[in-house]
mmCIF file of C-alpha atoms and ligand atoms in Angstrom:
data_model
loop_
_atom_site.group_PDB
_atom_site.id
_atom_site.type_symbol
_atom_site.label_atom_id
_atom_site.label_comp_id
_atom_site.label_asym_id
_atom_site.label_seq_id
_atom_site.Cartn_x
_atom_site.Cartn_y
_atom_site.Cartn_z
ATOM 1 C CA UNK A 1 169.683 -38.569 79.887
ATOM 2 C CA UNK A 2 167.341 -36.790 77.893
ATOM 3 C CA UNK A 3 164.267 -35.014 79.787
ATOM 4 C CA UNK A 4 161.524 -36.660 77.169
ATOM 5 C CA UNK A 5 162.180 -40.246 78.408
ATOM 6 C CA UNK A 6 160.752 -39.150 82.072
ATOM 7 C CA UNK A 7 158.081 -37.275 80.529
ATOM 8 C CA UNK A 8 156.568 -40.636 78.519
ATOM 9 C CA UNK A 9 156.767 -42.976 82.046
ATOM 10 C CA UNK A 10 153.092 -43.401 84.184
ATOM 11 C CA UNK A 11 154.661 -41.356 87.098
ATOM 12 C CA UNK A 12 154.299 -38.269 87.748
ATOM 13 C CA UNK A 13 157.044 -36.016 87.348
ATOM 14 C CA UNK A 14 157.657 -32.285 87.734
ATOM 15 C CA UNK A 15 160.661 -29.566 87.047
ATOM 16 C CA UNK A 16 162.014 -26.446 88.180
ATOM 17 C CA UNK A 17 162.647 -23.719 86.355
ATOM 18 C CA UNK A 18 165.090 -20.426 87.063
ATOM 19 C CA UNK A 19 166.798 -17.778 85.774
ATOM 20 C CA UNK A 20 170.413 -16.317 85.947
ATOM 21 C CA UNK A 21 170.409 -13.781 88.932
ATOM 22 C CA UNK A 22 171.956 -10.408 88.606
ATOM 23 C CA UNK A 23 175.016 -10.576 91.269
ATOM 24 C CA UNK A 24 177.587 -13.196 92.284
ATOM 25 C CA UNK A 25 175.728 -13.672 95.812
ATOM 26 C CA UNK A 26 172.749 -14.353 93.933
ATOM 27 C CA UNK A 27 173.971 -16.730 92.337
ATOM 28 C CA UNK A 28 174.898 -18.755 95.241
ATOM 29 C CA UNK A 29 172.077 -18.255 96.717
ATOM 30 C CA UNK A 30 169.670 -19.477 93.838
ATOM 31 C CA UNK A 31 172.425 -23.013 94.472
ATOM 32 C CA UNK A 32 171.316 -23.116 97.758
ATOM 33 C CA UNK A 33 167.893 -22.901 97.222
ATOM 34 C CA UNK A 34 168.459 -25.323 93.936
ATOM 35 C CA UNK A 35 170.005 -28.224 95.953
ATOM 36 C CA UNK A 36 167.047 -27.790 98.985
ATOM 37 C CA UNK A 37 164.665 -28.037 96.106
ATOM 38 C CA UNK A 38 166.252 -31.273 93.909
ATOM 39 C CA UNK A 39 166.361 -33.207 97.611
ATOM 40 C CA UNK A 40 162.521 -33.566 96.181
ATOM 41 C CA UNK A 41 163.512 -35.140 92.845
ATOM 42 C CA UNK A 42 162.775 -33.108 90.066
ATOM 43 C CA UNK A 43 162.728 -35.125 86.528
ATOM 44 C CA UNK A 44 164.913 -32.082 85.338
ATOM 45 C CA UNK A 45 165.298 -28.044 86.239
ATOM 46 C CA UNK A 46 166.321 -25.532 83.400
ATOM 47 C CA UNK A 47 168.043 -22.407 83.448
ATOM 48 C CA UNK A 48 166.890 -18.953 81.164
ATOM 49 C CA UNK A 49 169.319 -17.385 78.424
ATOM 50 C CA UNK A 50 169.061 -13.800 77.860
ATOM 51 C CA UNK A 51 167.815 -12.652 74.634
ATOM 52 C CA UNK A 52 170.497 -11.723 71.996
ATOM 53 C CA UNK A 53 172.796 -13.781 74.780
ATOM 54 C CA UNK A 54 172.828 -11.309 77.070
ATOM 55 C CA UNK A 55 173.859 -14.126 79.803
ATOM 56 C CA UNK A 56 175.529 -16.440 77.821
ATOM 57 C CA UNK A 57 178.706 -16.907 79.738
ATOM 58 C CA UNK A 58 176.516 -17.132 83.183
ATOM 59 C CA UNK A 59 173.872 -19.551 81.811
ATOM 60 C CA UNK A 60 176.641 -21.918 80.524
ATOM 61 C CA UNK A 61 178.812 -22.115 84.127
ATOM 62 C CA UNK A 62 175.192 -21.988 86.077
ATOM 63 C CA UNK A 63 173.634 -25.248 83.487
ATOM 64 C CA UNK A 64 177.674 -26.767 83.707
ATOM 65 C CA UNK A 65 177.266 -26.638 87.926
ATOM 66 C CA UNK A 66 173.535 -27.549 87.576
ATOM 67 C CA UNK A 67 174.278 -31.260 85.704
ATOM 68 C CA UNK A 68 177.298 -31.820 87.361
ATOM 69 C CA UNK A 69 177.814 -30.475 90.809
ATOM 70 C CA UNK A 70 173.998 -30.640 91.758
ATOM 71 C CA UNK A 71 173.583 -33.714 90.001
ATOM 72 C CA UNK A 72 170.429 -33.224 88.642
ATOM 73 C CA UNK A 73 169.502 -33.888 84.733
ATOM 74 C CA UNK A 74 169.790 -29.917 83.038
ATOM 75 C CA UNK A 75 168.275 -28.132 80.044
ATOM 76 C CA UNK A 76 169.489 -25.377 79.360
ATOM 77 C CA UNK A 77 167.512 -22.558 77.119
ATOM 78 C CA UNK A 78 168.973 -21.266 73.670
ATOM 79 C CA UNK A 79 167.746 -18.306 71.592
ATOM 80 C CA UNK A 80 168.737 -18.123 68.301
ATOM 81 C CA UNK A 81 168.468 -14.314 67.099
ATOM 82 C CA UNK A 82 170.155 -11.569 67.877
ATOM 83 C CA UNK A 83 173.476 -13.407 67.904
ATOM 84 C CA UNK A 84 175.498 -14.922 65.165
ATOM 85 C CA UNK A 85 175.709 -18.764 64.714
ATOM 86 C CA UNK A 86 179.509 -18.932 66.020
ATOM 87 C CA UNK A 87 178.054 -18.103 69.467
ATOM 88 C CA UNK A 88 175.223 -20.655 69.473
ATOM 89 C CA UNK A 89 177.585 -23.527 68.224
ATOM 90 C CA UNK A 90 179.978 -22.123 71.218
ATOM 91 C CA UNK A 91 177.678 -22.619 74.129
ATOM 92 C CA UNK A 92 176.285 -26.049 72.150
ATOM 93 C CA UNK A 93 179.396 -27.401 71.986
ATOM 94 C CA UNK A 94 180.598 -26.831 75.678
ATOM 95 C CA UNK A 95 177.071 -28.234 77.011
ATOM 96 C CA UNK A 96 177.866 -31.047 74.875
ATOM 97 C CA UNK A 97 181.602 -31.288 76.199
ATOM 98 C CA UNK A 98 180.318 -31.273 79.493
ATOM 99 C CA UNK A 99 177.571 -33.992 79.260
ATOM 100 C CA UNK A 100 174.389 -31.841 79.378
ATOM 101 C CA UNK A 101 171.736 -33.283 76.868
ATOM 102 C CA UNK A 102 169.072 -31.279 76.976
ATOM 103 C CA UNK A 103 168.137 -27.675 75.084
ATOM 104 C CA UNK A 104 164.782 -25.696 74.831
ATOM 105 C CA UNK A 105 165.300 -23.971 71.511
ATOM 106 C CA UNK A 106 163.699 -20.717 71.203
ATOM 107 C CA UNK A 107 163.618 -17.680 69.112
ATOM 108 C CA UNK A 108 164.090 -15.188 72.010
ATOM 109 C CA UNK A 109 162.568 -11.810 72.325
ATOM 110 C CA UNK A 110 164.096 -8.335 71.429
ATOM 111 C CA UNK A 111 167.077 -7.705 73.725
ATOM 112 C CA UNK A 112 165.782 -5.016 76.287
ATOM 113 C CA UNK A 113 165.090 -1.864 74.715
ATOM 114 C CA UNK A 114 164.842 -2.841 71.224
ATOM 115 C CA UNK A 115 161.185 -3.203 69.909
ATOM 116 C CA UNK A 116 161.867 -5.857 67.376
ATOM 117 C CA UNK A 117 164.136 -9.347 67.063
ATOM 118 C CA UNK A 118 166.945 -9.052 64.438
ATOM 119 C CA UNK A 119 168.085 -12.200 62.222
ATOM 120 C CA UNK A 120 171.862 -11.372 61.948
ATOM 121 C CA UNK A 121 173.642 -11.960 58.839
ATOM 122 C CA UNK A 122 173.477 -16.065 57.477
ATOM 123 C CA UNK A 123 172.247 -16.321 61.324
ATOM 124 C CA UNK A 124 168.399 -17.841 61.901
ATOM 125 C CA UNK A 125 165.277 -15.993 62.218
ATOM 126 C CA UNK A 126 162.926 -18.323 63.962
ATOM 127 C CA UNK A 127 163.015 -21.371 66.639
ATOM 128 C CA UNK A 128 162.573 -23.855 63.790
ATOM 129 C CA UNK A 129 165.702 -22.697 62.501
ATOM 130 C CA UNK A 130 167.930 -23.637 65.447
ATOM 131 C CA UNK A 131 165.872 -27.132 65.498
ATOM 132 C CA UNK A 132 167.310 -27.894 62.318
ATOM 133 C CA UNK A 133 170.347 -26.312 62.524
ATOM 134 C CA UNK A 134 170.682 -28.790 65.790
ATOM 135 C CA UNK A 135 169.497 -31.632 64.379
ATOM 136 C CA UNK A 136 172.089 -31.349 61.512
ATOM 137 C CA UNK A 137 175.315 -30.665 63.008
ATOM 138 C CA UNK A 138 174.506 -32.740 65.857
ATOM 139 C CA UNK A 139 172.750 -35.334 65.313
ATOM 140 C CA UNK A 140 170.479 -36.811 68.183
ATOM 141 C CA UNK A 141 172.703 -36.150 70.945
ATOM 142 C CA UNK A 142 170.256 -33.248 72.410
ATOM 143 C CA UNK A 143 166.889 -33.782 73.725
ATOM 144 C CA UNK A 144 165.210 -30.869 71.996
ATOM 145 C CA UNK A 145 162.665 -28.983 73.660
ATOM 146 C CA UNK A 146 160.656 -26.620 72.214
ATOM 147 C CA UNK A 147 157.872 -23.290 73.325
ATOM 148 C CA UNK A 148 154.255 -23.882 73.037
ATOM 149 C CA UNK A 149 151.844 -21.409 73.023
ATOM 150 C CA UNK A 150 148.175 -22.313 74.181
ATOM 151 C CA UNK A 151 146.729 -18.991 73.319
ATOM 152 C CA UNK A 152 149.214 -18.420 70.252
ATOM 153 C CA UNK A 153 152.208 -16.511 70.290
ATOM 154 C CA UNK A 154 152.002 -12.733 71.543
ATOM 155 C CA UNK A 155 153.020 -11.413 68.419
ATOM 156 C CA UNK A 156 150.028 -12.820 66.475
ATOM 157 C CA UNK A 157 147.225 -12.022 69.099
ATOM 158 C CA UNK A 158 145.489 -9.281 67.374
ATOM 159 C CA UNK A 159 144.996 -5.687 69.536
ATOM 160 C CA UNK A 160 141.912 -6.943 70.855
ATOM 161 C CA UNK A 161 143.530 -9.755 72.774
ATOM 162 C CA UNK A 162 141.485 -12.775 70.749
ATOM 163 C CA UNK A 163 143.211 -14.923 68.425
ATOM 164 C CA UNK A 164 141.366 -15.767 65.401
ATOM 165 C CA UNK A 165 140.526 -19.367 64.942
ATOM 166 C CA UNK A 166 142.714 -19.267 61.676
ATOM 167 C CA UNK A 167 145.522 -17.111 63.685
ATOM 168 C CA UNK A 168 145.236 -19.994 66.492
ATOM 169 C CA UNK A 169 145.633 -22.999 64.205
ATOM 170 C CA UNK A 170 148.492 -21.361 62.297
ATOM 171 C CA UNK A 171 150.370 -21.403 64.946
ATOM 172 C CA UNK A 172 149.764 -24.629 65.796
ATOM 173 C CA UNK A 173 150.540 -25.532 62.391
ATOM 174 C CA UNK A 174 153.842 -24.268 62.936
ATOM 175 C CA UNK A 175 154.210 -25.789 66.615
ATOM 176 C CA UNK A 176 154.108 -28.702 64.338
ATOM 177 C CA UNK A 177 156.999 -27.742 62.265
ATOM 178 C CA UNK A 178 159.248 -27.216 64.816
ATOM 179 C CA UNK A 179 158.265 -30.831 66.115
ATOM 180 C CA UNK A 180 158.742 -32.779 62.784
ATOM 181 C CA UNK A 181 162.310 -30.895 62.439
ATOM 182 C CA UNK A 182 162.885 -33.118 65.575
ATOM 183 C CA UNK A 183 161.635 -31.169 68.909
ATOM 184 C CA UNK A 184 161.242 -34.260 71.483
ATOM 185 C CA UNK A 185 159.127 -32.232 73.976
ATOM 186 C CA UNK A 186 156.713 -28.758 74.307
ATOM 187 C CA UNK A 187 156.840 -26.854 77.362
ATOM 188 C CA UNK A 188 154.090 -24.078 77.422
ATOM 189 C CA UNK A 189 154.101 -21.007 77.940
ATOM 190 C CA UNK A 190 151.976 -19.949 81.359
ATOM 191 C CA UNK A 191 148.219 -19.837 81.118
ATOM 192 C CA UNK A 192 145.654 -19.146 83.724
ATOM 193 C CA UNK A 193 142.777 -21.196 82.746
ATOM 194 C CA UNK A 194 143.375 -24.497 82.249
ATOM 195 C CA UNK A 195 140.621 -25.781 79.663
ATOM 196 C CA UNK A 196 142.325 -23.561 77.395
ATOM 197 C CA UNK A 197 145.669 -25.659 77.836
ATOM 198 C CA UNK A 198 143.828 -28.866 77.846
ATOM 199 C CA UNK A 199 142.013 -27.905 74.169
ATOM 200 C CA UNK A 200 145.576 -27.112 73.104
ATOM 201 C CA UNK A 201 146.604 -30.153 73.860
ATOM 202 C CA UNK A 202 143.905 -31.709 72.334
ATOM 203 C CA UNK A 203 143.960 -29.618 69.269
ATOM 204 C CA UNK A 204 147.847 -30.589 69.329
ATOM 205 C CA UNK A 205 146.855 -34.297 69.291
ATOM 206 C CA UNK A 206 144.325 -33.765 66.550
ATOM 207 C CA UNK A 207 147.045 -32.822 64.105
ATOM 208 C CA UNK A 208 149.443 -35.347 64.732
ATOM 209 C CA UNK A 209 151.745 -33.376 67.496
ATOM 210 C CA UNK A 210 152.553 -36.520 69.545
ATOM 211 C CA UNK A 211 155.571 -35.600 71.989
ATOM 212 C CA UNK A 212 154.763 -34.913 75.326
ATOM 213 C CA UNK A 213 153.308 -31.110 76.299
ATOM 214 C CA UNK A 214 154.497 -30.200 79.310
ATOM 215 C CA UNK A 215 152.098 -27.568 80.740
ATOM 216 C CA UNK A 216 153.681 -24.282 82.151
ATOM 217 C CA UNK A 217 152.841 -23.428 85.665
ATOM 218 C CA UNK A 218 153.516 -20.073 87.333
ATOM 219 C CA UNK A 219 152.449 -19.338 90.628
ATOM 220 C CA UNK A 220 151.541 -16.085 91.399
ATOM 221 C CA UNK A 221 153.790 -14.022 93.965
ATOM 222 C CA UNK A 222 152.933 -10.938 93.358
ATOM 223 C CA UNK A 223 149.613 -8.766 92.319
ATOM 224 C CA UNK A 224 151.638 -6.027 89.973
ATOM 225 C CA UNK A 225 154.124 -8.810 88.840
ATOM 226 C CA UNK A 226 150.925 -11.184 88.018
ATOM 227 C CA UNK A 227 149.553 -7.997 85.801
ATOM 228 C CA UNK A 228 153.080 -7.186 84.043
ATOM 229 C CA UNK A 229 153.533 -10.936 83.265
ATOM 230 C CA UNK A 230 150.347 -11.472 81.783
ATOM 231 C CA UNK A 231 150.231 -8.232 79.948
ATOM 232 C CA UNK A 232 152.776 -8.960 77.951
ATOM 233 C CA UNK A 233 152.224 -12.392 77.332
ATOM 234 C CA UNK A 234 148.859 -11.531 76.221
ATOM 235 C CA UNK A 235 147.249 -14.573 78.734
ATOM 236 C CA UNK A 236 143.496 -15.160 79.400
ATOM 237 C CA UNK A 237 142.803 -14.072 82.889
ATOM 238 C CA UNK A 238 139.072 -16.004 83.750
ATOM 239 C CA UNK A 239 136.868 -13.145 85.845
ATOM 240 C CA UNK A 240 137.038 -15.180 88.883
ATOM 241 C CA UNK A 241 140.789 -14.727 89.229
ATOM 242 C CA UNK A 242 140.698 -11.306 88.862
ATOM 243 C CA UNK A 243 137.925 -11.550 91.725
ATOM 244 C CA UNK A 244 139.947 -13.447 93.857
ATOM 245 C CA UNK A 245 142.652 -10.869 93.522
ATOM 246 C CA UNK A 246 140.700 -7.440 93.517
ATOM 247 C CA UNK A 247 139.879 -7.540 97.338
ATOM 248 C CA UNK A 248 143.950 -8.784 98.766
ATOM 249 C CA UNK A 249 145.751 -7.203 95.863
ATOM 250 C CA UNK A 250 147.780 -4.769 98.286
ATOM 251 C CA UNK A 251 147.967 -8.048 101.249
ATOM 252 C CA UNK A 252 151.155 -9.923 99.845
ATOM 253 C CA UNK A 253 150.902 -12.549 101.755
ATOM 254 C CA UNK A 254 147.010 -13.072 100.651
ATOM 255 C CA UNK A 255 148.122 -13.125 97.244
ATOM 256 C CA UNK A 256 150.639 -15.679 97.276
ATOM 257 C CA UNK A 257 148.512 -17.932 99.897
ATOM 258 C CA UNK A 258 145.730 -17.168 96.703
ATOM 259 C CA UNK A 259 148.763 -18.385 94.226
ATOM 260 C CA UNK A 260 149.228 -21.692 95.747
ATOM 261 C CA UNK A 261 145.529 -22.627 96.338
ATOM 262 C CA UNK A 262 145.000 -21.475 92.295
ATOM 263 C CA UNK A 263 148.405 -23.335 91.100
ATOM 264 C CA UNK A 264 147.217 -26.627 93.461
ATOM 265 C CA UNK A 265 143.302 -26.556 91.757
ATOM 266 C CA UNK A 266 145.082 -26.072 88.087
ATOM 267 C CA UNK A 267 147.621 -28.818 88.809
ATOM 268 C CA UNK A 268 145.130 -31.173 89.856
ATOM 269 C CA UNK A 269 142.390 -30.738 87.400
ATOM 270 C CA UNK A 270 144.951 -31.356 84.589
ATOM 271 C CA UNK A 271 146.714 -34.183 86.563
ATOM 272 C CA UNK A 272 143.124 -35.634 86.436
ATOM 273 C CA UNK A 273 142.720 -35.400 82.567
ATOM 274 C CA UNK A 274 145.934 -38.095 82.329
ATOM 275 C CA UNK A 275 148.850 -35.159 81.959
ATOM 276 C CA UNK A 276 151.840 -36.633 84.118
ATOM 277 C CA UNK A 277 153.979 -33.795 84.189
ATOM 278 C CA UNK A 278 154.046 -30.311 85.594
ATOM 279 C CA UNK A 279 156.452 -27.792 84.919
ATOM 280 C CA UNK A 280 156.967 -24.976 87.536
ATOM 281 C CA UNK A 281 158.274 -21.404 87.021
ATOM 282 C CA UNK A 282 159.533 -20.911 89.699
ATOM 283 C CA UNK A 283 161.022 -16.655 89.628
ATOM 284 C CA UNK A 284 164.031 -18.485 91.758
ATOM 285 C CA UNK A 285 161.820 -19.062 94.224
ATOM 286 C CA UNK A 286 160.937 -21.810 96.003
ATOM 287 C CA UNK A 287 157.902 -22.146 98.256
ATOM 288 C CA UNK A 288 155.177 -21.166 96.286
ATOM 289 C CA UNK A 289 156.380 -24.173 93.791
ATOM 290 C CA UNK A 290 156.756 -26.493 96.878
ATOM 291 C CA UNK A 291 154.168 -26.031 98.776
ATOM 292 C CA UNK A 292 152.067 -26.559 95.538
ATOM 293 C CA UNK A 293 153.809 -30.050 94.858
ATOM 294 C CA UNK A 294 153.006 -30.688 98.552
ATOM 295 C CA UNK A 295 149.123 -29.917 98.355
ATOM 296 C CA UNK A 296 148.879 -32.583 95.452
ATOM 297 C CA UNK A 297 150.697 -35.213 97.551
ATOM 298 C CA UNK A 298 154.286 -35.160 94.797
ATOM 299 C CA UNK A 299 156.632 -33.783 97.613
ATOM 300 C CA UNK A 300 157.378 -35.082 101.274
ATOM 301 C CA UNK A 301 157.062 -32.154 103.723
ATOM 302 C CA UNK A 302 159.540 -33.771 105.760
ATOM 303 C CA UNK A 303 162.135 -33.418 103.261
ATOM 304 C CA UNK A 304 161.518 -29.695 103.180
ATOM 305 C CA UNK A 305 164.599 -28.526 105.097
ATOM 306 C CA UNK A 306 162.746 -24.910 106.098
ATOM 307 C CA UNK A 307 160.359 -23.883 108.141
ATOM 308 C CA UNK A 308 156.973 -23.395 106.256
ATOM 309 C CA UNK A 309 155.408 -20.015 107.194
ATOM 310 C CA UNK A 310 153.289 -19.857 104.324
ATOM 311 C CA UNK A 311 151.281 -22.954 105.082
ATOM 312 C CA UNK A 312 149.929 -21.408 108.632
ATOM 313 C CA UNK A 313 146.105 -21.335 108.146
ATOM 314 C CA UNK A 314 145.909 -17.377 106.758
ATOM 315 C CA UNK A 315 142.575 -17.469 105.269
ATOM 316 C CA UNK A 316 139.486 -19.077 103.443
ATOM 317 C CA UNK A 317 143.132 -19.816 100.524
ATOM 318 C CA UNK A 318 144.590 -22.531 102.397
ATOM 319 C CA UNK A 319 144.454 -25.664 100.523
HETATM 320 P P1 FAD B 1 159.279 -19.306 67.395
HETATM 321 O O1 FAD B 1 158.864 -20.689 67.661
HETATM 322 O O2 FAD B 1 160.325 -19.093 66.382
HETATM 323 O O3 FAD B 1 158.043 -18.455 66.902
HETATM 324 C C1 FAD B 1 157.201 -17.665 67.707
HETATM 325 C C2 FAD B 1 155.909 -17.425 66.968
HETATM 326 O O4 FAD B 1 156.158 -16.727 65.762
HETATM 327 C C3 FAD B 1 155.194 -18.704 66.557
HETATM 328 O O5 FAD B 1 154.414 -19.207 67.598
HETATM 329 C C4 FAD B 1 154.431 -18.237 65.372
HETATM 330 O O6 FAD B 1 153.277 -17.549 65.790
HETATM 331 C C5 FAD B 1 155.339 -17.234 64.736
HETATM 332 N N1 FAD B 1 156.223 -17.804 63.706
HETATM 333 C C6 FAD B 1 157.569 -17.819 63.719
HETATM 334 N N2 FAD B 1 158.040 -18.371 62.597
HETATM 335 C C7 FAD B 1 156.973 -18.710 61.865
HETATM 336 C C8 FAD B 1 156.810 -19.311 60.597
HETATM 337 N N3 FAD B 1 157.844 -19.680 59.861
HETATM 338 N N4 FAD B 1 155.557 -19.508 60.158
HETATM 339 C C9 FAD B 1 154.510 -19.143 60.881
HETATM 340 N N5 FAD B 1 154.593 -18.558 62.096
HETATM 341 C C10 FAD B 1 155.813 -18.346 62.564
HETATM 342 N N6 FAD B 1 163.067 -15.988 75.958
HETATM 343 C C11 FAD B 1 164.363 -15.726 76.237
HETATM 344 O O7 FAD B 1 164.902 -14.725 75.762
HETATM 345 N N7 FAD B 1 165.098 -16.570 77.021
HETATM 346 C C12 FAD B 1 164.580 -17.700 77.550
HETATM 347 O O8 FAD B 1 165.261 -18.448 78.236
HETATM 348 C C13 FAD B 1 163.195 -18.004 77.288
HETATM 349 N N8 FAD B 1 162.615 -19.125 77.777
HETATM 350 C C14 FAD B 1 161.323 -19.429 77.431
HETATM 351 C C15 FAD B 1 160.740 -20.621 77.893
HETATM 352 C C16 FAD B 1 159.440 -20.969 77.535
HETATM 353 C C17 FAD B 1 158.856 -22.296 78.006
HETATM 354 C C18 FAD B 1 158.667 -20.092 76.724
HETATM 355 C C19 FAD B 1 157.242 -20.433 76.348
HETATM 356 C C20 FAD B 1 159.225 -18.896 76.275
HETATM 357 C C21 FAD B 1 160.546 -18.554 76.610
HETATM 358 N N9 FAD B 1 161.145 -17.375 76.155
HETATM 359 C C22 FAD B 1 162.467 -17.102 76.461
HETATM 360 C C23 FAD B 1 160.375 -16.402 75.364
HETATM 361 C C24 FAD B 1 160.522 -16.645 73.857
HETATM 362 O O9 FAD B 1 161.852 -16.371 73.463
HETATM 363 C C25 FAD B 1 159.551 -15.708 73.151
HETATM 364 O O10 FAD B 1 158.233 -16.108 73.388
HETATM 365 C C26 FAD B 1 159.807 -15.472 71.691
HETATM 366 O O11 FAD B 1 159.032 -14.349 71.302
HETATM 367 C C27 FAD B 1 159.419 -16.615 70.780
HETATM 368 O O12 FAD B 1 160.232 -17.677 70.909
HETATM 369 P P2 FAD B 1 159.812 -19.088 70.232
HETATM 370 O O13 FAD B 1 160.964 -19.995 70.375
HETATM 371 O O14 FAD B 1 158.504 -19.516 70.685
HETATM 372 O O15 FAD B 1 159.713 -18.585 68.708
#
């Protein structure tokens, strides 16, 4: 099935994301952590594709297990540069082959250590390119998916970290494009403070973007891995996060209980402007994402097969 039909019902649905890990054991692991975390119903969970393909042949037997072994609907990402057409066609047609409907079609970034994407030769150059190229050759078996950027994309944000408002709705003038060529869905890319996602959904609305927009949620784990991740996606930090954080940055335990309580107030005040789904980046891991899902009431803590150290009472954080 494709992942847009849950995303238009009136419940409430949520996903899981992860990435392919590094060694064979990790790998196994992330399974067993997948299949404790689908026991709570997820409308879908998607697995990462390195830039230039970098993990192609891992991200196809990882989405392959995923749909069929754990049984729960799959999407599995797809960058398009860096990496001639032959290869995208390859891992499109064995998804297809083994019943997996759903793609988020993406650009990609420079493979690590190289500064800048490459368009290979008759190969595509931008995200709308692989939309169309999809929608041609295959028709409407995929559910397309597509990234949306509620601050604009990285590359455009000036040095000063501000988008112009002409720089902002460009880019949401191309969001556009990439929906018309037939994307059936926008997942975001994280944010911090949520009135800026819920203007971009409005602005979104305002131009005639009418799939759903799935808002990207990443809880933070980590103080240093909070700074690198928003650093380079050039994200809005409001002051009073940075607050929060200053005093426990070095306490890990602090920051993650901090994670969950921010995640749970950002989930609900958007699940209280109408928005019925929540998509959750997980890092592989799981109970940060949980324990989220169980502060707003989606998620039975009985069906959470672990114990749950990080809901003890720690401090002034717990939701
Ligand atoms: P595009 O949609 O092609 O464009 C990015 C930006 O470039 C646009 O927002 C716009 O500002 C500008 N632009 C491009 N073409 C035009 C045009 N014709 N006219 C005007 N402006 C244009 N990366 C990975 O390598 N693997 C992954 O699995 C992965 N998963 C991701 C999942 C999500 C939900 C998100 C938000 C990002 C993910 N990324 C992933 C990162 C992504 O590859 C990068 O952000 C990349 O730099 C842009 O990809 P895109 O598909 O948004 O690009």
């Amino acid at each position: 099935e494709k992942i847009q039909e849950a995303a238009k019902g009136d419940r409430v649905v949520f996903s899981f994301e992860f990435f392919p890990p590094k060694t064979e054991d990790g790998v196994e692991n992330l399974f067993e952590r997948m299949e404790r975390m689908v026991a709570h119903n997820p409308s879908f969970c998607d697995i990462t594709w390195g830039a230039g393909g970098s993990t192609a042949d891992l991200t196809l037997e990882i989405v392959k297990r995923m749909q069929n072994m754990v049984c729960v609907e799959s999407m599995m990402h797809l960058t398009c540069t860096n990496m001639p057409v032959e290869k995208i066609d390859h891992a499109l047609d064995t998804i297809k082959t083994n019943g997996i409907q759903n793609v988020l079609a993406l650009r990609g970034d420079p493979p690590h250590g190289q500064d800048k994407f490459v368009q290979v030769e008759g190969g595509f150059a931008c995200a709308l390119d692989l939309v169309k190229h999809m929608r041609a050759k295959y028709g409407d078996y995929f559910g397309i998916t597509v990234a949306g950027y509620p601050e604009a994309h990285p590359d455009v944000i000036p040095a000063n970290g501000i988008a112009t408002k002409e720089i902002y709705e460009n880019d949401l003038a191309y969001l556009k494009r990439k929906v018309d060529a037939g994307a059936d869905l926008i997942i975001t890319q994280l944010f911090y403070d949520t009135d800026v996602f819920l203007k971009f959904v409005n602005d979104c609305r305002q131009i005639g973007i009418n799939c759903p927009i799935v808002p990207g949620i990443m809880p933070i784990n980590n103080y240093k891995g909070f700074l690198r991740m928003t650093g380079f996606c050039k994200t809005k930090i409001p002051e009073e996060i940075m607050a929060a954080l200053e005093p426990i940055k070095d306490n890990e335990e602090a920051v993650k209980a901090y994670g969950i309580h921010l995640g749970t107030e950002m989930c609900k005040k958007i699940l209280a402007s109408g928005i019925k789904t929540l998509h959750l980046y997980t890092l592989n891991m799981e109970k940060s994402a949980l324990a989220i899902l169980m502060n707003l009431g989606l998620i039975e803590e009985s069906k959470i097969s672990r114990p749950l150290p990080w809901r003890r009472p720690t401090n002034v954080f717990r939701v």
